[in-house]
């Protein structure tokens, strides 16, 4: 089968034929229908230090997908799954965070920050291939009312669901800093959950235009024409950029809330006294999705039919054209980019 392989510990990937995988005990085999490219995959492609520390080549990369189940190898004492039993023919997606289920953090119900976590498409083979195997315990059975393409973006959408839900935005003024796909999704979730006003911020005119097209934002802004200091009840920091984080601290109201989601490349310094003490703000950090609580919330929102993603999914490429898809991702002139094996 064709797959996108991190073959060597170096920048770039190989798009090549590899043997079809066989599901081990406790795994399902799926025919991948759509796989979507994540910002993380750019870092993996470029072989940033984080990628080098987490990936042992050769590994099939990619972690966002929808696939049709071909085979279930439940084995003995099959683990409980998201939605009861999974059968051939089901349309499934995958939670990226493969939890152990045994550590204290897991036992406390925080599976998404498991102490022994493995990552799908990073610490083991993932979704950029014609066929993939997924651990049963991280397989999510999709509701067939959700469009197939949208099923493939639930993992990043779920990030936004977890971030916005944790903050609580009903009736509040909300600023979303960073309008990549997850930032755009944060606008959608804030709209769905009844925010009073939603402003999006990005320094790329393309991304601001995309945000306007989705209809999820009341207005958009760039950091250079931004004047709303101390104005927002909730600031969702989705950019991970130094400038974005600084803007979040300036824009949040005294006693307001910042949600930290975007991951900076380097350490970030903060004026502790000016922001954390004098403004008495709350900072919430968000990593991935609550398993399976966030997926259920995501599902409810998607089956409601109230969210239209056609402006957000901007590109589709055959799997063989992965290099071209990656070029578009790196240009930043895109929303969500899908691969079709
Ligand atoms: Zn992702
Ligand atoms: Zn664990």
mmCIF file of C-alpha atoms and ligand atoms in Angstrom:
data_model
loop_
_atom_site.group_PDB
_atom_site.id
_atom_site.type_symbol
_atom_site.label_atom_id
_atom_site.label_comp_id
_atom_site.label_asym_id
_atom_site.label_seq_id
_atom_site.Cartn_x
_atom_site.Cartn_y
_atom_site.Cartn_z
ATOM 1 C CA UNK A 1 0.000 0.000 0.000
ATOM 2 C CA UNK A 2 1.015 3.624 -0.418
ATOM 3 C CA UNK A 3 2.112 5.394 2.781
ATOM 4 C CA UNK A 4 3.848 8.561 3.953
ATOM 5 C CA UNK A 5 6.834 7.340 5.863
ATOM 6 C CA UNK A 6 9.309 9.138 8.099
ATOM 7 C CA UNK A 7 11.981 6.790 6.877
ATOM 8 C CA UNK A 8 15.146 8.478 8.114
ATOM 9 C CA UNK A 9 15.929 10.679 11.126
ATOM 10 C CA UNK A 10 16.129 13.777 8.942
ATOM 11 C CA UNK A 11 13.856 16.399 7.335
ATOM 12 C CA UNK A 12 11.437 15.199 4.639
ATOM 13 C CA UNK A 13 9.382 12.045 4.147
ATOM 14 C CA UNK A 14 9.184 9.109 1.735
ATOM 15 C CA UNK A 15 5.924 8.478 -0.094
ATOM 16 C CA UNK A 16 6.272 4.822 -1.014
ATOM 17 C CA UNK A 17 4.813 1.334 -1.122
ATOM 18 C CA UNK A 18 4.969 -0.554 2.173
ATOM 19 C CA UNK A 19 3.377 -3.849 3.325
ATOM 20 C CA UNK A 20 -0.259 -3.631 4.451
ATOM 21 C CA UNK A 21 -0.536 -3.748 8.257
ATOM 22 C CA UNK A 22 -2.143 -6.625 10.147
ATOM 23 C CA UNK A 23 -4.143 -5.775 13.282
ATOM 24 C CA UNK A 24 -2.495 -7.063 16.447
ATOM 25 C CA UNK A 25 -4.555 -8.194 19.389
ATOM 26 C CA UNK A 26 -6.548 -5.211 20.661
ATOM 27 C CA UNK A 27 -6.410 -3.369 17.327
ATOM 28 C CA UNK A 28 -8.696 -2.653 14.386
ATOM 29 C CA UNK A 29 -7.696 -2.501 10.734
ATOM 30 C CA UNK A 30 -9.255 0.320 8.723
ATOM 31 C CA UNK A 31 -9.340 1.443 5.109
ATOM 32 C CA UNK A 32 -8.483 5.128 5.418
ATOM 33 C CA UNK A 33 -11.135 7.333 3.762
ATOM 34 C CA UNK A 34 -9.697 10.747 4.637
ATOM 35 C CA UNK A 35 -6.677 11.759 6.679
ATOM 36 C CA UNK A 36 -6.158 15.401 7.588
ATOM 37 C CA UNK A 37 -2.821 17.130 8.056
ATOM 38 C CA UNK A 38 -2.080 18.732 11.423
ATOM 39 C CA UNK A 39 0.334 21.561 12.263
ATOM 40 C CA UNK A 40 2.270 18.943 14.225
ATOM 41 C CA UNK A 41 2.944 17.120 10.965
ATOM 42 C CA UNK A 42 4.901 20.144 9.683
ATOM 43 C CA UNK A 43 7.272 19.836 12.642
ATOM 44 C CA UNK A 44 7.563 16.109 11.992
ATOM 45 C CA UNK A 45 8.295 16.745 8.315
ATOM 46 C CA UNK A 46 10.948 19.339 9.232
ATOM 47 C CA UNK A 47 12.327 17.014 11.928
ATOM 48 C CA UNK A 48 12.266 19.591 14.736
ATOM 49 C CA UNK A 49 13.859 18.474 18.044
ATOM 50 C CA UNK A 50 10.459 17.458 19.477
ATOM 51 C CA UNK A 51 9.889 15.124 16.512
ATOM 52 C CA UNK A 52 13.376 13.687 16.784
ATOM 53 C CA UNK A 53 12.736 12.919 20.453
ATOM 54 C CA UNK A 54 9.385 11.200 19.827
ATOM 55 C CA UNK A 55 9.739 9.310 16.521
ATOM 56 C CA UNK A 56 11.817 6.245 15.791
ATOM 57 C CA UNK A 57 11.980 5.899 11.991
ATOM 58 C CA UNK A 58 10.660 4.192 10.021
ATOM 59 C CA UNK A 59 7.162 5.319 11.087
ATOM 60 C CA UNK A 60 4.037 6.044 9.050
ATOM 61 C CA UNK A 61 3.073 9.549 10.108
ATOM 62 C CA UNK A 62 -0.364 11.239 10.393
ATOM 63 C CA UNK A 63 -2.877 10.990 13.222
ATOM 64 C CA UNK A 64 -6.176 12.491 12.036
ATOM 65 C CA UNK A 65 -8.474 10.237 10.042
ATOM 66 C CA UNK A 66 -11.739 8.614 9.255
ATOM 67 C CA UNK A 67 -11.607 5.009 8.147
ATOM 68 C CA UNK A 68 -13.896 2.069 7.508
ATOM 69 C CA UNK A 69 -13.284 -0.901 9.768
ATOM 70 C CA UNK A 70 -12.221 -4.014 7.826
ATOM 71 C CA UNK A 71 -11.172 -6.263 10.676
ATOM 72 C CA UNK A 72 -11.347 -6.287 14.471
ATOM 73 C CA UNK A 73 -8.796 -8.281 16.441
ATOM 74 C CA UNK A 74 -10.376 -8.013 19.877
ATOM 75 C CA UNK A 75 -8.325 -10.798 21.384
ATOM 76 C CA UNK A 76 -9.080 -11.929 24.876
ATOM 77 C CA UNK A 77 -10.617 -9.568 27.381
ATOM 78 C CA UNK A 78 -11.215 -6.982 24.705
ATOM 79 C CA UNK A 79 -10.820 -3.476 26.114
ATOM 80 C CA UNK A 80 -13.842 -1.251 26.496
ATOM 81 C CA UNK A 81 -14.178 1.237 23.664
ATOM 82 C CA UNK A 82 -15.787 4.601 23.125
ATOM 83 C CA UNK A 83 -19.116 3.367 21.825
ATOM 84 C CA UNK A 84 -19.527 -0.269 22.678
ATOM 85 C CA UNK A 85 -18.416 -2.886 20.232
ATOM 86 C CA UNK A 86 -16.752 -1.925 16.964
ATOM 87 C CA UNK A 87 -17.631 -3.995 13.914
ATOM 88 C CA UNK A 88 -16.458 -4.266 10.319
ATOM 89 C CA UNK A 89 -18.175 -1.589 8.238
ATOM 90 C CA UNK A 90 -18.180 1.006 11.042
ATOM 91 C CA UNK A 91 -16.741 4.415 10.262
ATOM 92 C CA UNK A 92 -14.204 5.253 12.937
ATOM 93 C CA UNK A 93 -11.728 7.946 13.930
ATOM 94 C CA UNK A 94 -8.835 7.796 16.334
ATOM 95 C CA UNK A 95 -7.933 9.547 19.549
ATOM 96 C CA UNK A 96 -4.236 10.439 19.194
ATOM 97 C CA UNK A 97 -3.376 10.036 22.864
ATOM 98 C CA UNK A 98 -2.934 6.326 23.493
ATOM 99 C CA UNK A 99 -3.333 6.024 27.253
ATOM 100 C CA UNK A 100 -2.079 3.180 29.450
ATOM 101 C CA UNK A 101 -5.158 3.037 31.669
ATOM 102 C CA UNK A 102 -3.056 1.986 34.674
ATOM 103 C CA UNK A 103 -1.168 5.052 35.917
ATOM 104 C CA UNK A 104 -2.517 7.290 38.670
ATOM 105 C CA UNK A 105 -3.393 10.043 36.188
ATOM 106 C CA UNK A 106 -5.404 7.592 34.073
ATOM 107 C CA UNK A 107 -7.100 6.170 37.159
ATOM 108 C CA UNK A 108 -8.144 9.683 38.137
ATOM 109 C CA UNK A 109 -9.914 9.934 34.777
ATOM 110 C CA UNK A 110 -7.351 12.120 33.047
ATOM 111 C CA UNK A 111 -6.534 9.639 30.284
ATOM 112 C CA UNK A 112 -5.573 12.448 27.892
ATOM 113 C CA UNK A 113 -2.520 13.338 29.986
ATOM 114 C CA UNK A 114 -1.521 9.742 30.810
ATOM 115 C CA UNK A 115 1.951 9.418 32.302
ATOM 116 C CA UNK A 116 2.874 6.640 29.845
ATOM 117 C CA UNK A 117 1.211 8.082 26.781
ATOM 118 C CA UNK A 118 2.017 6.897 23.267
ATOM 119 C CA UNK A 119 1.050 9.005 20.268
ATOM 120 C CA UNK A 120 -0.716 7.700 17.163
ATOM 121 C CA UNK A 121 1.257 8.574 14.013
ATOM 122 C CA UNK A 122 4.251 9.618 16.111
ATOM 123 C CA UNK A 123 5.245 6.862 18.564
ATOM 124 C CA UNK A 124 3.638 4.233 16.285
ATOM 125 C CA UNK A 125 2.332 4.013 12.725
ATOM 126 C CA UNK A 126 -0.499 6.413 11.896
ATOM 127 C CA UNK A 127 -2.991 7.465 9.273
ATOM 128 C CA UNK A 128 -1.216 8.728 6.129
ATOM 129 C CA UNK A 129 -1.633 5.423 4.300
ATOM 130 C CA UNK A 130 -4.226 3.385 2.462
ATOM 131 C CA UNK A 131 -4.725 1.156 5.501
ATOM 132 C CA UNK A 132 -4.058 1.752 9.188
ATOM 133 C CA UNK A 133 -4.338 -0.117 12.452
ATOM 134 C CA UNK A 134 -5.739 1.668 15.518
ATOM 135 C CA UNK A 135 -5.745 0.453 19.132
ATOM 136 C CA UNK A 136 -9.324 -0.542 20.004
ATOM 137 C CA UNK A 137 -9.133 1.498 23.191
ATOM 138 C CA UNK A 138 -8.546 4.722 21.224
ATOM 139 C CA UNK A 139 -11.008 3.987 18.403
ATOM 140 C CA UNK A 140 -14.033 6.272 18.182
ATOM 141 C CA UNK A 141 -17.122 5.025 16.363
ATOM 142 C CA UNK A 142 -18.608 7.841 14.299
ATOM 143 C CA UNK A 143 -22.237 8.837 13.981
ATOM 144 C CA UNK A 144 -23.120 8.382 10.306
ATOM 145 C CA UNK A 145 -25.067 11.653 10.234
ATOM 146 C CA UNK A 146 -21.731 13.535 10.261
ATOM 147 C CA UNK A 147 -20.263 14.225 6.784
ATOM 148 C CA UNK A 148 -17.337 11.919 6.029
ATOM 149 C CA UNK A 149 -14.848 14.774 5.581
ATOM 150 C CA UNK A 150 -15.847 16.309 8.904
ATOM 151 C CA UNK A 151 -15.335 12.947 10.649
ATOM 152 C CA UNK A 152 -11.657 13.237 9.723
ATOM 153 C CA UNK A 153 -11.173 16.579 11.527
ATOM 154 C CA UNK A 154 -12.739 15.702 14.882
ATOM 155 C CA UNK A 155 -9.378 15.358 16.576
ATOM 156 C CA UNK A 156 -8.376 19.030 15.973
ATOM 157 C CA UNK A 157 -11.991 20.183 16.355
ATOM 158 C CA UNK A 158 -12.015 18.341 19.678
ATOM 159 C CA UNK A 159 -9.046 20.433 20.824
ATOM 160 C CA UNK A 160 -11.193 23.522 20.327
ATOM 161 C CA UNK A 161 -14.155 21.883 22.040
ATOM 162 C CA UNK A 162 -12.043 21.060 25.098
ATOM 163 C CA UNK A 163 -10.472 24.554 25.184
ATOM 164 C CA UNK A 164 -13.711 26.506 24.835
ATOM 165 C CA UNK A 165 -15.768 24.204 27.072
ATOM 166 C CA UNK A 166 -13.163 24.393 29.830
ATOM 167 C CA UNK A 167 -13.209 28.208 29.722
ATOM 168 C CA UNK A 168 -17.009 28.505 29.684
ATOM 169 C CA UNK A 169 -17.958 31.234 27.200
ATOM 170 C CA UNK A 170 -21.726 31.643 27.391
ATOM 171 C CA UNK A 171 -22.600 35.357 27.345
ATOM 172 C CA UNK A 172 -18.937 36.326 27.335
ATOM 173 C CA UNK A 173 -16.655 38.431 25.159
ATOM 174 C CA UNK A 174 -14.172 36.051 23.590
ATOM 175 C CA UNK A 175 -10.931 36.677 21.721
ATOM 176 C CA UNK A 176 -9.345 33.890 19.678
ATOM 177 C CA UNK A 177 -5.644 34.553 19.084
ATOM 178 C CA UNK A 178 -4.374 32.543 16.117
ATOM 179 C CA UNK A 179 -6.723 31.510 13.307
ATOM 180 C CA UNK A 180 -5.223 28.256 12.119
ATOM 181 C CA UNK A 181 -7.725 25.397 11.806
ATOM 182 C CA UNK A 182 -8.016 24.862 15.563
ATOM 183 C CA UNK A 183 -8.415 28.615 16.158
ATOM 184 C CA UNK A 184 -11.153 28.730 13.533
ATOM 185 C CA UNK A 185 -12.815 25.755 15.221
ATOM 186 C CA UNK A 186 -12.606 27.615 18.542
ATOM 187 C CA UNK A 187 -14.710 30.358 16.948
ATOM 188 C CA UNK A 188 -17.243 27.726 15.888
ATOM 189 C CA UNK A 189 -17.450 26.206 19.352
ATOM 190 C CA UNK A 190 -17.691 29.621 21.049
ATOM 191 C CA UNK A 191 -20.539 30.537 18.666
ATOM 192 C CA UNK A 192 -22.283 27.216 19.348
ATOM 193 C CA UNK A 193 -21.903 27.629 23.110
ATOM 194 C CA UNK A 194 -23.453 31.108 23.138
ATOM 195 C CA UNK A 195 -20.571 33.561 23.442
ATOM 196 C CA UNK A 196 -21.743 37.189 23.371
ATOM 197 C CA UNK A 197 -19.017 38.421 21.037
ATOM 198 C CA UNK A 198 -16.245 36.526 19.231
ATOM 199 C CA UNK A 199 -13.229 38.318 17.808
ATOM 200 C CA UNK A 200 -10.490 36.530 15.868
ATOM 201 C CA UNK A 201 -6.911 37.707 15.636
ATOM 202 C CA UNK A 202 -4.268 36.799 13.099
ATOM 203 C CA UNK A 203 -1.567 38.700 11.246
ATOM 204 C CA UNK A 204 -2.190 36.834 7.984
ATOM 205 C CA UNK A 205 -4.776 38.501 5.731
ATOM 206 C CA UNK A 206 -5.547 35.074 4.233
ATOM 207 C CA UNK A 207 -6.387 33.590 7.628
ATOM 208 C CA UNK A 208 -8.492 36.639 8.597
ATOM 209 C CA UNK A 209 -10.380 36.288 5.329
ATOM 210 C CA UNK A 210 -10.973 32.608 6.016
ATOM 211 C CA UNK A 211 -12.289 33.408 9.498
ATOM 212 C CA UNK A 212 -14.690 35.975 8.028
ATOM 213 C CA UNK A 213 -15.974 33.426 5.507
ATOM 214 C CA UNK A 214 -16.818 30.881 8.206
ATOM 215 C CA UNK A 215 -19.306 33.301 9.786
ATOM 216 C CA UNK A 216 -18.196 32.234 13.268
ATOM 217 C CA UNK A 217 -16.519 35.537 14.166
ATOM 218 C CA UNK A 218 -18.140 38.943 14.764
ATOM 219 C CA UNK A 219 -14.969 40.607 13.516
ATOM 220 C CA UNK A 220 -11.309 39.922 12.905
ATOM 221 C CA UNK A 221 -8.201 41.933 13.676
ATOM 222 C CA UNK A 222 -4.414 41.886 13.423
ATOM 223 C CA UNK A 223 -2.042 42.708 16.270
ATOM 224 C CA UNK A 224 -1.069 45.997 14.593
ATOM 225 C CA UNK A 225 -4.616 47.430 14.607
ATOM 226 C CA UNK A 226 -5.630 45.882 17.887
ATOM 227 C CA UNK A 227 -6.659 48.286 20.653
ATOM 228 C CA UNK A 228 -8.846 46.182 22.950
ATOM 229 C CA UNK A 229 -6.709 46.134 26.073
ATOM 230 C CA UNK A 230 -8.298 44.610 29.175
ATOM 231 C CA UNK A 231 -11.434 43.900 27.154
ATOM 232 C CA UNK A 232 -12.096 40.159 26.967
ATOM 233 C CA UNK A 233 -13.601 37.793 29.506
ATOM 234 C CA UNK A 234 -11.955 34.845 27.783
ATOM 235 C CA UNK A 235 -8.880 34.812 25.550
ATOM 236 C CA UNK A 236 -8.134 31.569 23.725
ATOM 237 C CA UNK A 237 -4.414 31.543 22.912
ATOM 238 C CA UNK A 238 -4.220 29.193 19.943
ATOM 239 C CA UNK A 239 -1.123 30.595 18.213
ATOM 240 C CA UNK A 240 1.765 29.630 20.464
ATOM 241 C CA UNK A 241 3.614 32.687 19.177
ATOM 242 C CA UNK A 242 5.411 35.157 21.425
ATOM 243 C CA UNK A 243 3.368 38.040 20.024
ATOM 244 C CA UNK A 244 0.122 36.078 20.385
ATOM 245 C CA UNK A 245 0.816 35.231 24.017
ATOM 246 C CA UNK A 246 1.727 38.849 24.800
ATOM 247 C CA UNK A 247 -1.521 39.959 23.131
ATOM 248 C CA UNK A 248 -3.492 37.466 25.219
ATOM 249 C CA UNK A 249 -2.134 38.935 28.464
ATOM 250 C CA UNK A 250 -2.892 42.478 27.312
ATOM 251 C CA UNK A 251 -6.349 41.719 25.949
ATOM 252 C CA UNK A 252 -7.751 39.731 28.873
ATOM 253 C CA UNK A 253 -9.887 41.663 31.364
ATOM 254 C CA UNK A 254 -8.860 41.877 35.001
ATOM 255 C CA UNK A 255 -10.158 38.675 36.602
ATOM 256 C CA UNK A 256 -10.609 37.185 33.117
ATOM 257 C CA UNK A 257 -9.435 33.833 31.778
ATOM 258 C CA UNK A 258 -6.733 32.828 29.317
ATOM 259 C CA UNK A 259 -6.772 29.354 27.811
ATOM 260 C CA UNK A 260 -3.280 28.215 26.802
ATOM 261 C CA UNK A 261 -3.383 25.852 23.823
ATOM 262 C CA UNK A 262 -0.793 26.913 21.205
ATOM 263 C CA UNK A 263 2.640 25.460 21.865
ATOM 264 C CA UNK A 264 5.560 27.937 21.665
ATOM 265 C CA UNK A 265 8.789 26.822 20.016
ATOM 266 C CA UNK A 266 10.879 28.345 22.823
ATOM 267 C CA UNK A 267 10.495 29.344 26.442
ATOM 268 C CA UNK A 268 8.255 32.367 26.926
ATOM 269 C CA UNK A 269 8.826 34.946 29.637
ATOM 270 C CA UNK A 270 5.913 36.769 31.251
ATOM 271 C CA UNK A 271 5.628 39.885 33.423
ATOM 272 C CA UNK A 272 4.389 37.903 36.415
ATOM 273 C CA UNK A 273 3.503 40.889 38.598
ATOM 274 C CA UNK A 274 1.797 42.939 35.902
ATOM 275 C CA UNK A 275 -0.384 40.153 34.584
ATOM 276 C CA UNK A 276 -0.707 37.239 36.966
ATOM 277 C CA UNK A 277 -0.856 39.260 40.190
ATOM 278 C CA UNK A 278 -2.260 42.667 39.323
ATOM 279 C CA UNK A 279 -4.938 41.389 36.941
ATOM 280 C CA UNK A 280 -5.751 38.321 39.017
ATOM 281 C CA UNK A 281 -6.360 36.314 35.872
ATOM 282 C CA UNK A 282 -6.981 32.597 35.554
ATOM 283 C CA UNK A 283 -4.869 30.576 33.145
ATOM 284 C CA UNK A 284 -6.230 27.231 32.043
ATOM 285 C CA UNK A 285 -4.075 24.866 30.065
ATOM 286 C CA UNK A 286 -5.477 22.436 27.558
ATOM 287 C CA UNK A 287 -3.790 19.408 26.060
ATOM 288 C CA UNK A 288 -5.734 17.378 23.541
ATOM 289 C CA UNK A 289 -9.211 16.167 24.336
ATOM 290 C CA UNK A 290 -10.840 14.685 27.439
ATOM 291 C CA UNK A 291 -11.343 10.997 26.668
ATOM 292 C CA UNK A 292 -14.207 10.421 25.877
ATOM 293 C CA UNK A 293 -16.100 13.379 27.280
ATOM 294 C CA UNK A 294 -14.824 15.826 24.634
ATOM 295 C CA UNK A 295 -15.624 13.375 21.824
ATOM 296 C CA UNK A 296 -19.229 13.084 23.014
ATOM 297 C CA UNK A 297 -19.572 16.880 23.167
ATOM 298 C CA UNK A 298 -17.979 17.135 19.722
ATOM 299 C CA UNK A 299 -20.383 14.544 18.369
ATOM 300 C CA UNK A 300 -23.425 16.425 19.730
ATOM 301 C CA UNK A 301 -22.267 19.616 18.057
ATOM 302 C CA UNK A 302 -21.553 17.936 14.731
ATOM 303 C CA UNK A 303 -24.826 15.993 14.499
ATOM 304 C CA UNK A 304 -26.781 19.174 15.277
ATOM 305 C CA UNK A 305 -26.044 20.249 11.706
ATOM 306 C CA UNK A 306 -25.533 23.840 12.910
ATOM 307 C CA UNK A 307 -21.870 23.997 11.927
ATOM 308 C CA UNK A 308 -20.815 24.238 8.308
ATOM 309 C CA UNK A 309 -17.181 23.406 7.640
ATOM 310 C CA UNK A 310 -17.096 23.873 3.880
ATOM 311 C CA UNK A 311 -15.136 27.132 4.128
ATOM 312 C CA UNK A 312 -12.702 25.676 6.621
ATOM 313 C CA UNK A 313 -11.697 22.565 4.685
ATOM 314 C CA UNK A 314 -9.865 24.298 1.846
ATOM 315 C CA UNK A 315 -7.757 21.614 0.144
ATOM 316 C CA UNK A 316 -7.919 17.931 -0.759
ATOM 317 C CA UNK A 317 -5.000 16.005 -2.257
ATOM 318 C CA UNK A 318 -4.499 12.385 -3.310
ATOM 319 C CA UNK A 319 -2.121 10.712 -0.861
ATOM 320 C CA UNK A 320 0.522 10.375 -3.577
ATOM 321 C CA UNK A 321 0.688 14.194 -3.759
ATOM 322 C CA UNK A 322 1.671 14.548 -0.109
ATOM 323 C CA UNK A 323 4.642 16.801 -0.924
ATOM 324 C CA UNK A 324 2.330 19.287 -2.638
ATOM 325 C CA UNK A 325 -0.086 19.130 0.320
ATOM 326 C CA UNK A 326 2.804 19.841 2.702
ATOM 327 C CA UNK A 327 3.882 22.791 0.554
ATOM 328 C CA UNK A 328 0.373 24.272 0.906
ATOM 329 C CA UNK A 329 0.417 23.620 4.675
ATOM 330 C CA UNK A 330 3.732 25.423 5.026
ATOM 331 C CA UNK A 331 2.518 28.389 2.976
ATOM 332 C CA UNK A 332 -0.155 29.074 5.618
ATOM 333 C CA UNK A 333 -2.594 29.845 2.791
ATOM 334 C CA UNK A 334 -4.996 27.099 3.770
ATOM 335 C CA UNK A 335 -7.554 25.942 6.261
ATOM 336 C CA UNK A 336 -7.727 22.210 6.855
ATOM 337 C CA UNK A 337 -5.906 20.112 4.254
ATOM 338 C CA UNK A 338 -7.203 16.582 3.621
ATOM 339 C CA UNK A 339 -5.449 13.594 2.073
ATOM 340 C CA UNK A 340 -7.442 11.029 0.115
ATOM 341 C CA UNK A 341 -5.690 7.632 -0.039
HETATM 342 ZN ZN1 LIG B 1 -3.710 16.932 15.146
HETATM 343 ZN ZN1 LIG B 2 -1.811 6.200 32.051
#
